[in-house]
DNA sequence: ATCTTTTTTGCACACGTGTGCAATGTTCAT
DNA sequence: ATGAACATTGCACACGTGTGCAAAAAAGAT
């Protein structure tokens, strides 16, 4: 056993300050009653000894840990890592700490991740991707674990869902293409089949059908740039090429755009208009200037953390609707249609 | 108080299984002695009740939490988010859990983050950016918190530093430019002044000086794509333009490349060769095809987590040297010089 | 100065787990 | 059958903190 841990405890501080161990505890408990004189003595001793309250013990006695689990896969994608950045910042600002659980591996389902969160008595879990089974709801509820589901379409008792206007955005995308004079429409998506992607896909297709417009539709692989490249090749290799592609995410769109330019020598937006979704950082890069819908990550983060801080919000399930505003850039003919 | 927590405890499981509370504990403690019959009864009862071991209590009694803190700023940049992805995956595979501490805000220094890690009795902290003050070393050591410093240049007792061959890479970059026939050299960096960036800068400049070659050198803003754009403008606006730019990170390089193409209508690599560092995902995108050095994130993650799992490694400080292999793409004239 | 109200303090219990140890039970060897 | 070795079990203590409560001290009102 290389380095036997000898952390300073409240008992050590009490001995040095000449007060009771309870006085030390009260000094570090917001709102507890302790005289100014005792407080000074305790703080001085704590500083001298390097005392740090043991949050494990505190969590045990107070039944509050301040721990919030962030659960998801593909943690390095632009949109997800941005959301993690925002959430950690806001959780910290509200006195909490985030544990990050990666569900990339097949033995790390969302349910397994939630169980791990319960083992650490996390007060909440923010599910960034994947969907909990209904059966785990009861376990979460019984352990006081509140669920925040981002872009998921199935409510759990006591949870909050944060949803975007995916369907509306897809309709706006279609209208933008038509206004730009595009007539040969295409839809590019992955095979992920997540609720958000499906909303965008279905709405785009339904709106086109309502207007009697055919849509060339391709779904392929995971939601990545590489899939976008391949989708571009599939869509653009035809004799009658589309002149507008709605890509359900920006990563796919960047791939489609690169395929169009580098494989087919097309000009964007003259030959092909492209609209994505997410507004990842790369969408604004000069190489893309992609018109897209901006994931309101700051609002999502604020909504999630505010709901967690709202003591009256623990009952029933709730849906928070947020809007993904359009970011006009240069990938659509005619530019800003406002 | 909306939902008073009523988690199932070992006591509840013991009552249901008709055994002692200690038998329950032993059943869930690897290596502890418990008969097959008792184990079955306990597991059955635990399953029926949805029992999850309380890791807070376990951490208190066993003085081991399995918690590892990941500490850093700019969590959403491609390289950092990739490293976080790898670290979380490997930590989980070794039975640990990661807490993620974001140091973007001015009130969240690395030292404050380390104190938070100590409060949760984390067994280790992986510092992804920023540098701990020397004074906190003793506190970490006393609380059994081991430090993993990634690309930092100052050792702390009992810590491990994982360093790359930044200097060597910069020399290879220079040699590659020369071999490609480039003669007007430039260096583009940010003002971050981190150990890795400085190594790359200093080595590139020193090697050029050794060969009697002048280098046009610009440093600007944070380490971002936007800084790269601005650096590109500064470097390329001159009458005598450089024909080769070593950018200390890929984000800067993408910005420089976009400035060259979109602001100065230059062709890469014909008019300008560019080499970056990191091999972020975007470096391989068709819009960039950037020649760069690949951050060995899998190796970094493995080295960090393996060191944490190595019980004999707790004493002294250590440096692990890893190599960033070159990724040849199309941003240098003449291509692969091997 | 006396009484009332408020603040402060220390004690002892709780939270939920792991484990040393004595007692008990089981298995193996003679 | 007996003794030795090994496995198992429950008890009671520890870990480090927050807090209810009774007692004491301090502050305010008359």
PDB file of N, CA and C (backbone and C1' of nucleotides) in Angstrom, chain C:
ATOM      1  P    DA C   1     -27.281  44.098  39.131  1.00  0.00           P
ATOM      2  O5'  DA C   1     -28.857  44.074  39.287  1.00  0.00           O
ATOM      3  C5'  DA C   1     -29.448  44.149  40.570  1.00  0.00           C
ATOM      4  C4'  DA C   1     -30.825  43.539  40.462  1.00  0.00           C
ATOM      5  C3'  DA C   1     -30.791  42.057  40.136  1.00  0.00           C
ATOM      6  O3'  DA C   1     -31.843  41.409  40.841  1.00  0.00           O
ATOM      7  C1'  DA C   1     -31.818  43.208  38.353  1.00  0.00           C
ATOM      8  P    DT C   2     -32.054  39.809  40.775  1.00  0.00           P
ATOM      9  O5'  DT C   2     -33.212  39.692  39.682  1.00  0.00           O
ATOM     10  C5'  DT C   2     -34.454  40.360  39.900  1.00  0.00           C
ATOM     11  C4'  DT C   2     -35.380  40.085  38.743  1.00  0.00           C
ATOM     12  C3'  DT C   2     -35.413  38.617  38.317  1.00  0.00           C
ATOM     13  O3'  DT C   2     -36.761  38.200  38.220  1.00  0.00           O
ATOM     14  C1'  DT C   2     -34.969  39.999  36.443  1.00  0.00           C
ATOM     15  P    DC C   3     -37.160  36.656  37.946  1.00  0.00           P
ATOM     16  O5'  DC C   3     -37.694  36.761  36.443  1.00  0.00           O
ATOM     17  C5'  DC C   3     -38.706  37.716  36.129  1.00  0.00           C
ATOM     18  C4'  DC C   3     -38.870  37.799  34.630  1.00  0.00           C
ATOM     19  C3'  DC C   3     -39.002  36.435  33.936  1.00  0.00           C
ATOM     20  O3'  DC C   3     -40.147  36.467  33.088  1.00  0.00           O
ATOM     21  C1'  DC C   3     -37.312  37.724  32.889  1.00  0.00           C
ATOM     22  P    DT C   4     -40.590  35.155  32.247  1.00  0.00           P
ATOM     23  O5'  DT C   4     -40.120  35.565  30.774  1.00  0.00           O
ATOM     24  C5'  DT C   4     -40.525  36.821  30.241  1.00  0.00           C
ATOM     25  C4'  DT C   4     -39.943  37.007  28.853  1.00  0.00           C
ATOM     26  C3'  DT C   4     -40.087  35.776  27.958  1.00  0.00           C
ATOM     27  O3'  DT C   4     -40.557  36.203  26.686  1.00  0.00           O
ATOM     28  C1'  DT C   4     -37.821  36.446  28.044  1.00  0.00           C
ATOM     29  P    DT C   5     -40.935  35.124  25.555  1.00  0.00           P
ATOM     30  O5'  DT C   5     -39.709  35.325  24.557  1.00  0.00           O
ATOM     31  C5'  DT C   5     -39.359  36.654  24.140  1.00  0.00           C
ATOM     32  C4'  DT C   5     -38.043  36.618  23.382  1.00  0.00           C
ATOM     33  C3'  DT C   5     -37.951  35.506  22.338  1.00  0.00           C
ATOM     34  O3'  DT C   5     -37.561  36.093  21.108  1.00  0.00           O
ATOM     35  C1'  DT C   5     -36.036  35.488  23.721  1.00  0.00           C
ATOM     36  P    DT C   6     -37.526  35.235  19.785  1.00  0.00           P
ATOM     37  O5'  DT C   6     -35.961  35.110  19.579  1.00  0.00           O
ATOM     38  C5'  DT C   6     -35.147  36.291  19.653  1.00  0.00           C
ATOM     39  C4'  DT C   6     -33.683  35.914  19.689  1.00  0.00           C
ATOM     40  C3'  DT C   6     -33.277  34.877  18.630  1.00  0.00           C
ATOM     41  O3'  DT C   6     -32.189  35.417  17.902  1.00  0.00           O
ATOM     42  C1'  DT C   6     -32.457  34.266  20.763  1.00  0.00           C
ATOM     43  P    DT C   7     -31.553  34.612  16.690  1.00  0.00           P
ATOM     44  O5'  DT C   7     -30.190  34.113  17.344  1.00  0.00           O
ATOM     45  C5'  DT C   7     -29.384  35.048  18.042  1.00  0.00           C
ATOM     46  C4'  DT C   7     -28.215  34.325  18.679  1.00  0.00           C
ATOM     47  C3'  DT C   7     -27.497  33.348  17.751  1.00  0.00           C
ATOM     48  O3'  DT C   7     -26.107  33.641  17.846  1.00  0.00           O
ATOM     49  C1'  DT C   7     -28.061  32.290  19.786  1.00  0.00           C
ATOM     50  P    DT C   8     -25.056  32.935  16.894  1.00  0.00           P
ATOM     51  O5'  DT C   8     -24.458  31.818  17.857  1.00  0.00           O
ATOM     52  C5'  DT C   8     -23.917  32.220  19.109  1.00  0.00           C
ATOM     53  C4'  DT C   8     -23.603  31.009  19.942  1.00  0.00           C
ATOM     54  C3'  DT C   8     -22.836  29.917  19.205  1.00  0.00           C
ATOM     55  O3'  DT C   8     -21.577  29.800  19.834  1.00  0.00           O
ATOM     56  C1'  DT C   8     -24.599  29.020  20.516  1.00  0.00           C
ATOM     57  P    DT C   9     -20.455  28.873  19.243  1.00  0.00           P
ATOM     58  O5'  DT C   9     -20.557  27.561  20.116  1.00  0.00           O
ATOM     59  C5'  DT C   9     -20.471  27.653  21.538  1.00  0.00           C
ATOM     60  C4'  DT C   9     -20.856  26.333  22.146  1.00  0.00           C
ATOM     61  C3'  DT C   9     -20.245  25.130  21.435  1.00  0.00           C
ATOM     62  O3'  DT C   9     -19.193  24.622  22.236  1.00  0.00           O
ATOM     63  C1'  DT C   9     -22.570  24.781  21.993  1.00  0.00           C
ATOM     64  P    DG C  10     -18.240  23.474  21.689  1.00  0.00           P
ATOM     65  O5'  DG C  10     -18.840  22.154  22.331  1.00  0.00           O
ATOM     66  C5'  DG C  10     -19.053  22.112  23.737  1.00  0.00           C
ATOM     67  C4'  DG C  10     -19.813  20.844  24.084  1.00  0.00           C
ATOM     68  C3'  DG C  10     -19.216  19.561  23.504  1.00  0.00           C
ATOM     69  O3'  DG C  10     -19.316  18.554  24.491  1.00  0.00           O
ATOM     70  C1'  DG C  10     -21.443  19.827  22.724  1.00  0.00           C
ATOM     71  P    DC C  11     -18.801  17.064  24.255  1.00  0.00           P
ATOM     72  O5'  DC C  11     -20.182  16.270  24.170  1.00  0.00           O
ATOM     73  C5'  DC C  11     -21.173  16.494  25.170  1.00  0.00           C
ATOM     74  C4'  DC C  11     -22.363  15.605  24.913  1.00  0.00           C
ATOM     75  C3'  DC C  11     -21.996  14.195  24.465  1.00  0.00           C
ATOM     76  O3'  DC C  11     -22.847  13.283  25.155  1.00  0.00           O
ATOM     77  C1'  DC C  11     -23.365  15.209  22.822  1.00  0.00           C
ATOM     78  P    DA C  12     -22.500  11.722  25.146  1.00  0.00           P
ATOM     79  O5'  DA C  12     -23.523  11.180  24.053  1.00  0.00           O
ATOM     80  C5'  DA C  12     -24.904  11.518  24.170  1.00  0.00           C
ATOM     81  C4'  DA C  12     -25.631  11.131  22.893  1.00  0.00           C
ATOM     82  C3'  DA C  12     -25.224   9.763  22.346  1.00  0.00           C
ATOM     83  O3'  DA C  12     -26.393   9.130  21.878  1.00  0.00           O
ATOM     84  C1'  DA C  12     -24.935  11.380  20.676  1.00  0.00           C
ATOM     85  P    DC C  13     -26.451   7.506  21.761  1.00  0.00           P
ATOM     86  O5'  DC C  13     -27.258   7.325  20.396  1.00  0.00           O
ATOM     87  C5'  DC C  13     -28.424   8.118  20.169  1.00  0.00           C
ATOM     88  C4'  DC C  13     -28.496   8.524  18.712  1.00  0.00           C
ATOM     89  C3'  DC C  13     -28.211   7.384  17.730  1.00  0.00           C
ATOM     90  O3'  DC C  13     -29.440   6.954  17.145  1.00  0.00           O
ATOM     91  C1'  DC C  13     -27.210   9.459  17.054  1.00  0.00           C
ATOM     92  P    DA C  14     -29.404   5.725  16.090  1.00  0.00           P
ATOM     93  O5'  DA C  14     -29.333   6.443  14.675  1.00  0.00           O
ATOM     94  C5'  DA C  14     -30.269   7.487  14.369  1.00  0.00           C
ATOM     95  C4'  DA C  14     -29.884   8.095  13.037  1.00  0.00           C
ATOM     96  C3'  DA C  14     -29.555   7.017  11.997  1.00  0.00           C
ATOM     97  O3'  DA C  14     -30.497   7.054  10.936  1.00  0.00           O
ATOM     98  C1'  DA C  14     -27.802   8.671  12.127  1.00  0.00           C
ATOM     99  P    DC C  15     -30.574   5.830   9.914  1.00  0.00           P
ATOM    100  O5'  DC C  15     -29.575   6.268   8.759  1.00  0.00           O
ATOM    101  C5'  DC C  15     -29.817   7.457   8.008  1.00  0.00           C
ATOM    102  C4'  DC C  15     -28.605   7.740   7.148  1.00  0.00           C
ATOM    103  C3'  DC C  15     -28.063   6.496   6.456  1.00  0.00           C
ATOM    104  O3'  DC C  15     -28.641   6.401   5.153  1.00  0.00           O
ATOM    105  C1'  DC C  15     -26.303   7.879   7.359  1.00  0.00           C
ATOM    106  P    DG C  16     -29.172   4.954   4.657  1.00  0.00           P
ATOM    107  O5'  DG C  16     -27.836   4.198   4.241  1.00  0.00           O
ATOM    108  C5'  DG C  16     -27.041   4.696   3.184  1.00  0.00           C
ATOM    109  C4'  DG C  16     -25.761   3.893   3.088  1.00  0.00           C
ATOM    110  C3'  DG C  16     -25.973   2.369   3.096  1.00  0.00           C
ATOM    111  O3'  DG C  16     -25.154   1.832   2.079  1.00  0.00           O
ATOM    112  C1'  DG C  16     -24.411   2.980   4.740  1.00  0.00           C
ATOM    113  P    DT C  17     -25.311   0.312   1.706  1.00  0.00           P
ATOM    114  O5'  DT C  17     -23.807  -0.182   1.856  1.00  0.00           O
ATOM    115  C5'  DT C  17     -22.788   0.488   1.123  1.00  0.00           C
ATOM    116  C4'  DT C  17     -21.504   0.514   1.909  1.00  0.00           C
ATOM    117  C3'  DT C  17     -20.867  -0.859   2.115  1.00  0.00           C
ATOM    118  O3'  DT C  17     -19.937  -1.093   1.077  1.00  0.00           O
ATOM    119  C1'  DT C  17     -20.657   0.579   4.029  1.00  0.00           C
ATOM    120  P    DG C  18     -19.228  -2.541   0.960  1.00  0.00           P
ATOM    121  O5'  DG C  18     -17.983  -2.435   1.955  1.00  0.00           O
ATOM    122  C5'  DG C  18     -16.970  -1.466   1.695  1.00  0.00           C
ATOM    123  C4'  DG C  18     -15.815  -1.655   2.656  1.00  0.00           C
ATOM    124  C3'  DG C  18     -15.232  -3.065   2.662  1.00  0.00           C
ATOM    125  O3'  DG C  18     -13.830  -2.919   2.860  1.00  0.00           O
ATOM    126  C1'  DG C  18     -16.075  -2.558   4.815  1.00  0.00           C
ATOM    127  P    DT C  19     -12.859  -4.176   2.845  1.00  0.00           P
ATOM    128  O5'  DT C  19     -12.689  -4.519   4.391  1.00  0.00           O
ATOM    129  C5'  DT C  19     -12.119  -3.533   5.251  1.00  0.00           C
ATOM    130  C4'  DT C  19     -12.032  -4.088   6.655  1.00  0.00           C
ATOM    131  C3'  DT C  19     -11.564  -5.551   6.722  1.00  0.00           C
ATOM    132  O3'  DT C  19     -10.732  -5.671   7.863  1.00  0.00           O
ATOM    133  C1'  DT C  19     -13.592  -5.335   7.833  1.00  0.00           C
ATOM    134  P    DG C  20      -9.325  -6.417   7.780  1.00  0.00           P
ATOM    135  O5'  DG C  20      -8.915  -6.608   9.307  1.00  0.00           O
ATOM    136  C5'  DG C  20      -8.911  -5.470  10.167  1.00  0.00           C
ATOM    137  C4'  DG C  20      -9.253  -5.888  11.582  1.00  0.00           C
ATOM    138  C3'  DG C  20      -8.644  -7.214  12.018  1.00  0.00           C
ATOM    139  O3'  DG C  20      -8.313  -7.104  13.406  1.00  0.00           O
ATOM    140  C1'  DG C  20     -11.001  -7.390  12.083  1.00  0.00           C
ATOM    141  P    DC C  21      -7.493  -8.228  14.159  1.00  0.00           P
ATOM    142  O5'  DC C  21      -8.629  -9.093  14.875  1.00  0.00           O
ATOM    143  C5'  DC C  21      -9.571  -8.428  15.708  1.00  0.00           C
ATOM    144  C4'  DC C  21     -10.625  -9.413  16.161  1.00  0.00           C
ATOM    145  C3'  DC C  21     -10.086 -10.834  16.377  1.00  0.00           C
ATOM    146  O3'  DC C  21     -10.619 -11.330  17.600  1.00  0.00           O
ATOM    147  C1'  DC C  21     -11.959 -10.902  14.967  1.00  0.00           C
ATOM    148  P    DA C  22      -9.824 -12.457  18.426  1.00  0.00           P
ATOM    149  O5'  DA C  22     -11.018 -13.199  19.169  1.00  0.00           O
ATOM    150  C5'  DA C  22     -12.109 -12.413  19.676  1.00  0.00           C
ATOM    151  C4'  DA C  22     -13.407 -13.189  19.514  1.00  0.00           C
ATOM    152  C3'  DA C  22     -13.312 -14.656  19.910  1.00  0.00           C
ATOM    153  O3'  DA C  22     -14.504 -14.992  20.630  1.00  0.00           O
ATOM    154  C1'  DA C  22     -14.053 -14.502  17.677  1.00  0.00           C
ATOM    155  P    DA C  23     -14.660 -16.430  21.317  1.00  0.00           P
ATOM    156  O5'  DA C  23     -15.792 -17.093  20.409  1.00  0.00           O
ATOM    157  C5'  DA C  23     -16.997 -16.374  20.160  1.00  0.00           C
ATOM    158  C4'  DA C  23     -17.815 -17.089  19.109  1.00  0.00           C
ATOM    159  C3'  DA C  23     -17.913 -18.602  19.309  1.00  0.00           C
ATOM    160  O3'  DA C  23     -19.278 -18.986  19.189  1.00  0.00           O
ATOM    161  C1'  DA C  23     -17.152 -18.128  17.122  1.00  0.00           C
ATOM    162  P    DT C  24     -19.699 -20.504  19.458  1.00  0.00           P
ATOM    163  O5'  DT C  24     -19.947 -21.015  17.978  1.00  0.00           O
ATOM    164  C5'  DT C  24     -20.777 -20.222  17.109  1.00  0.00           C
ATOM    165  C4'  DT C  24     -20.716 -20.775  15.710  1.00  0.00           C
ATOM    166  C3'  DT C  24     -20.883 -22.293  15.630  1.00  0.00           C
ATOM    167  O3'  DT C  24     -21.982 -22.577  14.780  1.00  0.00           O
ATOM    168  C1'  DT C  24     -19.055 -21.565  14.311  1.00  0.00           C
ATOM    169  P    DG C  25     -22.452 -24.093  14.588  1.00  0.00           P
ATOM    170  O5'  DG C  25     -21.907 -24.398  13.120  1.00  0.00           O
ATOM    171  C5'  DG C  25     -22.171 -23.464  12.061  1.00  0.00           C
ATOM    172  C4'  DG C  25     -21.439 -23.900  10.821  1.00  0.00           C
ATOM    173  C3'  DG C  25     -21.533 -25.404  10.525  1.00  0.00           C
ATOM    174  O3'  DG C  25     -21.869 -25.555   9.161  1.00  0.00           O
ATOM    175  C1'  DG C  25     -19.266 -24.717  10.566  1.00  0.00           C
ATOM    176  P    DT C  26     -22.158 -27.007   8.583  1.00  0.00           P
ATOM    177  O5'  DT C  26     -20.871 -27.247   7.671  1.00  0.00           O
ATOM    178  C5'  DT C  26     -20.478 -26.231   6.737  1.00  0.00           C
ATOM    179  C4'  DT C  26     -19.167 -26.634   6.109  1.00  0.00           C
ATOM    180  C3'  DT C  26     -19.104 -28.082   5.641  1.00  0.00           C
ATOM    181  O3'  DT C  26     -18.711 -28.105   4.279  1.00  0.00           O
ATOM    182  C1'  DT C  26     -17.197 -27.533   6.932  1.00  0.00           C
ATOM    183  P    DT C  27     -18.645 -29.470   3.473  1.00  0.00           P
ATOM    184  O5'  DT C  27     -17.085 -29.726   3.287  1.00  0.00           O
ATOM    185  C5'  DT C  27     -16.255 -28.640   2.866  1.00  0.00           C
ATOM    186  C4'  DT C  27     -14.802 -29.018   3.053  1.00  0.00           C
ATOM    187  C3'  DT C  27     -14.444 -30.421   2.560  1.00  0.00           C
ATOM    188  O3'  DT C  27     -13.323 -30.322   1.698  1.00  0.00           O
ATOM    189  C1'  DT C  27     -13.648 -30.090   4.760  1.00  0.00           C
ATOM    190  P    DC C  28     -12.794 -31.592   0.875  1.00  0.00           P
ATOM    191  O5'  DC C  28     -11.422 -31.969   1.591  1.00  0.00           O
ATOM    192  C5'  DC C  28     -10.469 -30.929   1.848  1.00  0.00           C
ATOM    193  C4'  DC C  28      -9.405 -31.444   2.784  1.00  0.00           C
ATOM    194  C3'  DC C  28      -8.899 -32.864   2.441  1.00  0.00           C
ATOM    195  O3'  DC C  28      -7.471 -32.825   2.374  1.00  0.00           O
ATOM    196  C1'  DC C  28      -9.489 -32.725   4.726  1.00  0.00           C
ATOM    197  P    DA C  29      -6.639 -34.099   1.862  1.00  0.00           P
ATOM    198  O5'  DA C  29      -5.898 -34.587   3.189  1.00  0.00           O
ATOM    199  C5'  DA C  29      -5.155 -33.632   3.964  1.00  0.00           C
ATOM    200  C4'  DA C  29      -4.673 -34.285   5.241  1.00  0.00           C
ATOM    201  C3'  DA C  29      -4.128 -35.699   5.038  1.00  0.00           C
ATOM    202  O3'  DA C  29      -2.918 -35.835   5.788  1.00  0.00           O
ATOM    203  C1'  DA C  29      -5.870 -35.734   6.625  1.00  0.00           C
ATOM    204  P    DT C  30      -2.023 -37.149   5.623  1.00  0.00           P
ATOM    205  O5'  DT C  30      -2.265 -37.937   6.991  1.00  0.00           O
ATOM    206  C5'  DT C  30      -1.988 -37.292   8.232  1.00  0.00           C
ATOM    207  C4'  DT C  30      -2.563 -38.078   9.388  1.00  0.00           C
ATOM    208  C3'  DT C  30      -2.189 -39.557   9.360  1.00  0.00           C
ATOM    209  O3'  DT C  30      -1.433 -39.896  10.527  1.00  0.00           O
ATOM    210  C1'  DT C  30      -4.505 -39.251   9.798  1.00  0.00           C
TER     211       DT C  30
END
